[in-house]
GROMACS .gro file of N, CA, C and O in nm:
model
  236
    1MET      N    1  -1.198  -4.091  -7.510
    1MET     CA    2  -1.140  -4.223  -7.500
    1MET      C    3  -1.223  -4.305  -7.401
    1MET      O    4  -1.234  -4.268  -7.284
    2PRO      N    5  -1.281  -4.414  -7.442
    2PRO     CA    6  -1.361  -4.497  -7.353
    2PRO      C    7  -1.275  -4.559  -7.242
    2PRO      O    8  -1.155  -4.579  -7.258
    3THR      N    9  -1.338  -4.586  -7.131
    3THR     CA   10  -1.268  -4.647  -7.019
    3THR      C   11  -1.335  -4.778  -6.980
    3THR      O   12  -1.454  -4.796  -7.002
    4GLN      N   13  -1.256  -4.867  -6.923
    4GLN     CA   14  -1.309  -4.994  -6.875
    4GLN      C   15  -1.344  -4.986  -6.726
    4GLN      O   16  -1.388  -5.083  -6.668
    5LYS      N   17  -1.323  -4.869  -6.666
    5LYS     CA   18  -1.352  -4.851  -6.525
    5LYS      C   19  -1.502  -4.855  -6.501
    5LYS      O   20  -1.580  -4.814  -6.587
    6PRO      N   21  -1.543  -4.901  -6.383
    6PRO     CA   22  -1.687  -4.901  -6.351
    6PRO      C   23  -1.742  -4.758  -6.350
    6PRO      O   24  -1.670  -4.663  -6.318
    7ARG      N   25  -1.868  -4.745  -6.384
    7ARG     CA   26  -1.935  -4.615  -6.386
    7ARG      C   27  -2.063  -4.623  -6.305
    7ARG      O   28  -2.124  -4.729  -6.295
    8TYR      N   29  -2.102  -4.510  -6.251
    8TYR     CA   30  -2.234  -4.498  -6.189
    8TYR      C   31  -2.277  -4.353  -6.194
    8TYR      O   32  -2.197  -4.263  -6.216
    9THR      N   33  -2.404  -4.329  -6.175
    9THR     CA   34  -2.461  -4.196  -6.184
    9THR      C   35  -2.495  -4.145  -6.045
    9THR      O   36  -2.543  -4.220  -5.961
   10VAL      N   37  -2.468  -4.018  -6.022
   10VAL     CA   38  -2.502  -3.953  -5.896
   10VAL      C   39  -2.593  -3.836  -5.929
   10VAL      O   40  -2.563  -3.756  -6.018
   11VAL      N   41  -2.703  -3.825  -5.857
   11VAL     CA   42  -2.796  -3.715  -5.875
   11VAL      C   43  -2.774  -3.616  -5.760
   11VAL      O   44  -2.774  -3.656  -5.644
   12VAL      N   45  -2.752  -3.489  -5.793
   12VAL     CA   46  -2.728  -3.386  -5.692
   12VAL      C   47  -2.824  -3.269  -5.715
   12VAL      O   48  -2.876  -3.251  -5.824
   13ASP      N   49  -2.842  -3.190  -5.610
   13ASP     CA   50  -2.925  -3.071  -5.626
   13ASP      C   51  -2.841  -2.957  -5.685
   13ASP      O   52  -2.719  -2.969  -5.700
   14GLU      N   53  -2.906  -2.848  -5.719
   14GLU     CA   54  -2.839  -2.736  -5.785
   14GLU      C   55  -2.726  -2.677  -5.700
   14GLU      O   56  -2.621  -2.641  -5.752
   15GLU      N   57  -2.748  -2.667  -5.569
   15GLU     CA   58  -2.647  -2.609  -5.481
   15GLU      C   59  -2.521  -2.695  -5.476
   15GLU      O   60  -2.409  -2.644  -5.486
   16LEU      N   61  -2.536  -2.825  -5.464
   16LEU     CA   62  -2.421  -2.914  -5.461
   16LEU      C   63  -2.348  -2.912  -5.596
   16LEU      O   64  -2.224  -2.911  -5.600
   17LEU      N   65  -2.421  -2.907  -5.703
   17LEU     CA   66  -2.360  -2.897  -5.836
   17LEU      C   67  -2.279  -2.769  -5.848
   17LEU      O   68  -2.167  -2.769  -5.901
   18ARG      N   69  -2.331  -2.659  -5.795
   18ARG     CA   70  -2.259  -2.531  -5.798
   18ARG      C   71  -2.130  -2.543  -5.718
   18ARG      O   72  -2.024  -2.497  -5.762
   19GLN      N   73  -2.137  -2.609  -5.602
   19GLN     CA   74  -2.017  -2.626  -5.519
   19GLN      C   75  -1.913  -2.712  -5.590
   19GLN      O   76  -1.793  -2.683  -5.583
   20ILE      N   77  -1.957  -2.816  -5.656
   20ILE     CA   78  -1.865  -2.902  -5.732
   20ILE      C   79  -1.801  -2.822  -5.845
   20ILE      O   80  -1.679  -2.828  -5.866
   21ASP      N   81  -1.881  -2.744  -5.917
   21ASP     CA   82  -1.827  -2.662  -6.025
   21ASP      C   83  -1.730  -2.557  -5.972
   21ASP      O   84  -1.625  -2.533  -6.033
   22ASP      N   85  -1.761  -2.494  -5.859
   22ASP     CA   86  -1.669  -2.396  -5.800
   22ASP      C   87  -1.537  -2.463  -5.766
   22ASP      O   88  -1.430  -2.410  -5.798
   23PHE      N   89  -1.543  -2.581  -5.702
   23PHE     CA   90  -1.422  -2.655  -5.669
   23PHE      C   91  -1.344  -2.688  -5.797
   23PHE      O   92  -1.222  -2.673  -5.802
   24ARG      N   93  -1.417  -2.731  -5.898
   24ARG     CA   94  -1.353  -2.769  -6.024
   24ARG      C   95  -1.274  -2.651  -6.083
   24ARG      O   96  -1.157  -2.665  -6.118
   25PHE      N   97  -1.339  -2.536  -6.093
   25PHE     CA   98  -1.274  -2.422  -6.157
   25PHE      C   99  -1.163  -2.363  -6.070
   25PHE      O  100  -1.058  -2.325  -6.122
   26GLU      N  101  -1.184  -2.359  -5.939
   26GLU     CA  102  -1.081  -2.306  -5.849
   26GLU      C  103  -0.955  -2.391  -5.851
   26GLU      O  104  -0.846  -2.342  -5.830
   27ASN      N  105  -0.972  -2.521  -5.876
   27ASN     CA  106  -0.859  -2.614  -5.874
   27ASN      C  107  -0.819  -2.665  -6.012
   27ASN      O  108  -0.738  -2.756  -6.024
   28ARG      N  109  -0.880  -2.606  -6.114
   28ARG     CA  110  -0.845  -2.631  -6.254
   28ARG      C  111  -0.855  -2.778  -6.295
   28ARG      O  112  -0.769  -2.829  -6.368
   29PHE      N  113  -0.961  -2.843  -6.250
   29PHE     CA  114  -0.985  -2.981  -6.294
   29PHE      C  115  -1.044  -2.976  -6.434
   29PHE      O  116  -1.121  -2.885  -6.467
   30PRO      N  117  -1.011  -3.073  -6.519
   30PRO     CA  118  -1.058  -3.070  -6.658
   30PRO      C  119  -1.207  -3.103  -6.676
   30PRO      O  120  -1.264  -3.073  -6.781
   31SER      N  121  -1.269  -3.163  -6.573
   31SER     CA  122  -1.408  -3.203  -6.587
   31SER      C  123  -1.475  -3.213  -6.451
   31SER      O  124  -1.408  -3.218  -6.347
   32ARG      N  125  -1.608  -3.217  -6.453
   32ARG     CA  126  -1.682  -3.240  -6.329
   32ARG      C  127  -1.647  -3.376  -6.270
   32ARG      O  128  -1.636  -3.391  -6.149
   33SER      N  129  -1.630  -3.474  -6.357
   33SER     CA  130  -1.596  -3.608  -6.308
   33SER      C  131  -1.464  -3.607  -6.232
   33SER      O  132  -1.454  -3.667  -6.125
   34ALA      N  133  -1.365  -3.541  -6.286
   34ALA     CA  134  -1.234  -3.536  -6.220
   34ALA      C  135  -1.245  -3.463  -6.086
   34ALA      O  136  -1.188  -3.507  -5.986
   35ALA      N  137  -1.320  -3.354  -6.083
   35ALA     CA  138  -1.339  -3.280  -5.959
   35ALA      C  139  -1.415  -3.364  -5.857
   35ALA      O  140  -1.379  -3.368  -5.739
   36THR      N  141  -1.518  -3.433  -5.902
   36THR     CA  142  -1.598  -3.517  -5.812
   36THR      C  143  -1.514  -3.630  -5.756
   36THR      O  144  -1.521  -3.661  -5.637
   37LEU      N  145  -1.433  -3.693  -5.838
   37LEU     CA  146  -1.344  -3.799  -5.791
   37LEU      C  147  -1.249  -3.748  -5.683
   37LEU      O  148  -1.225  -3.815  -5.582
   38GLU      N  149  -1.195  -3.629  -5.703
   38GLU     CA  150  -1.104  -3.572  -5.604
   38GLU      C  151  -1.178  -3.541  -5.474
   38GLU      O  152  -1.126  -3.567  -5.365
   39LEU      N  153  -1.298  -3.488  -5.484
   39LEU     CA  154  -1.377  -3.461  -5.363
   39LEU      C  155  -1.408  -3.590  -5.288
   39LEU      O  156  -1.401  -3.594  -5.164
   40ILE      N  157  -1.440  -3.695  -5.359
   40ILE     CA  158  -1.465  -3.824  -5.296
   40ILE      C  159  -1.338  -3.875  -5.228
   40ILE      O  160  -1.341  -3.919  -5.113
   41ARG      N  161  -1.226  -3.866  -5.298
   41ARG     CA  162  -1.099  -3.911  -5.242
   41ARG      C  163  -1.065  -3.834  -5.114
   41ARG      O  164  -1.028  -3.892  -5.012
   42LEU      N  165  -1.082  -3.701  -5.119
   42LEU     CA  166  -1.055  -3.618  -5.002
   42LEU      C  167  -1.148  -3.653  -4.886
   42LEU      O  168  -1.106  -3.657  -4.770
   43GLY      N  169  -1.273  -3.677  -4.917
   43GLY     CA  170  -1.369  -3.714  -4.814
   43GLY      C  171  -1.335  -3.846  -4.748
   43GLY      O  172  -1.341  -3.860  -4.625
   44ILE      N  173  -1.295  -3.944  -4.827
   44ILE     CA  174  -1.257  -4.074  -4.773
   44ILE      C  175  -1.131  -4.061  -4.686
   44ILE      O  176  -1.123  -4.120  -4.578
   45GLN      N  177  -1.035  -3.982  -4.731
   45GLN     CA  178  -0.914  -3.960  -4.650
   45GLN      C  179  -0.949  -3.897  -4.516
   45GLN      O  180  -0.895  -3.937  -4.412
   46GLN      N  181  -1.040  -3.800  -4.517
   46GLN     CA  182  -1.080  -3.734  -4.394
   46GLN      C  183  -1.150  -3.832  -4.300
   46GLN      O  184  -1.125  -3.833  -4.179
   47LEU      N  185  -1.237  -3.914  -4.354
   47LEU     CA  186  -1.305  -4.015  -4.272
   47LEU      C  187  -1.205  -4.112  -4.209
   47LEU      O  188  -1.220  -4.150  -4.092
   48GLU      N  189  -1.104  -4.151  -4.284
   48GLU     CA  190  -1.000  -4.240  -4.232
   48GLU      C  191  -0.922  -4.173  -4.119
   48GLU      O  192  -0.892  -4.236  -4.017
   49ARG      N  193  -0.888  -4.045  -4.136
   49ARG     CA  194  -0.818  -3.972  -4.030
   49ARG      C  195  -0.903  -3.965  -3.903
   49ARG      O  196  -0.853  -3.986  -3.793
   50GLU      N  197  -1.031  -3.935  -3.920
   50GLU     CA  198  -1.121  -3.927  -3.805
   50GLU      C  199  -1.134  -4.063  -3.735
   50GLU      O  200  -1.137  -4.070  -3.612
   51LYS      N  201  -1.140  -4.168  -3.814
   51LYS     CA  202  -1.149  -4.304  -3.759
   51LYS      C  203  -1.024  -4.336  -3.677
   51LYS      O  204  -1.033  -4.391  -3.567
   52GLN      N  205  -0.907  -4.301  -3.730
   52GLN     CA  206  -0.781  -4.327  -3.660
   52GLN      C  207  -0.773  -4.245  -3.530
   52GLN      O  208  -0.728  -4.295  -3.428
   53GLU      N  209  -0.816  -4.119  -3.536
   53GLU     CA  210  -0.815  -4.035  -3.416
   53GLU      C  211  -0.908  -4.091  -3.310
   53GLU      O  212  -0.874  -4.093  -3.191
   54LYS      N  213  -1.023  -4.139  -3.351
   54LYS     CA  214  -1.119  -4.196  -3.258
   54LYS      C  215  -1.062  -4.321  -3.193
   54LYS      O  216  -1.077  -4.342  -3.072
   55GLN      N  217  -0.994  -4.404  -3.271
   55GLN     CA  218  -0.931  -4.525  -3.218
   55GLN      C  219  -0.823  -4.490  -3.117
   55GLN      O  220  -0.808  -4.556  -3.015
   56LYS      N  221  -0.744  -4.386  -3.145
   56LYS     CA  222  -0.639  -4.343  -3.053
   56LYS      C  223  -0.699  -4.297  -2.921
   56LYS      O  224  -0.644  -4.321  -2.814
   57GLN      N  225  -0.812  -4.226  -2.927
   57GLN     CA  226  -0.877  -4.176  -2.806
   57GLN      C  227  -0.932  -4.290  -2.723
   57GLN      O  228  -0.940  -4.281  -2.601
   58GLN      N  229  -0.971  -4.399  -2.786
   58GLN     CA  230  -1.028  -4.513  -2.715
   58GLN      C  231  -0.919  -4.601  -2.651
   58GLN      O  232  -0.948  -4.679  -2.561
   59ASP      N  233  -0.797  -4.589  -2.698
   59ASP     CA  234  -0.686  -4.672  -2.645
   59ASP      C  235  -0.636  -4.620  -2.513
   59ASP      O  236  -0.652  -4.525  -2.459
   0.00000   0.00000   0.00000
């Protein structure tokens, strides 16, 4: 089913691809894209938590 969402391509090395595939299969994602989106989401959440912690330390 086609999507109207924006698309872009990411080039990764073999090791990172293996890690993405491991994450995908361990967490039963239906595709590499779904697994990659979740990893990006988790990474952004972690960055936000770190940013908030840093702000608290500066206050």
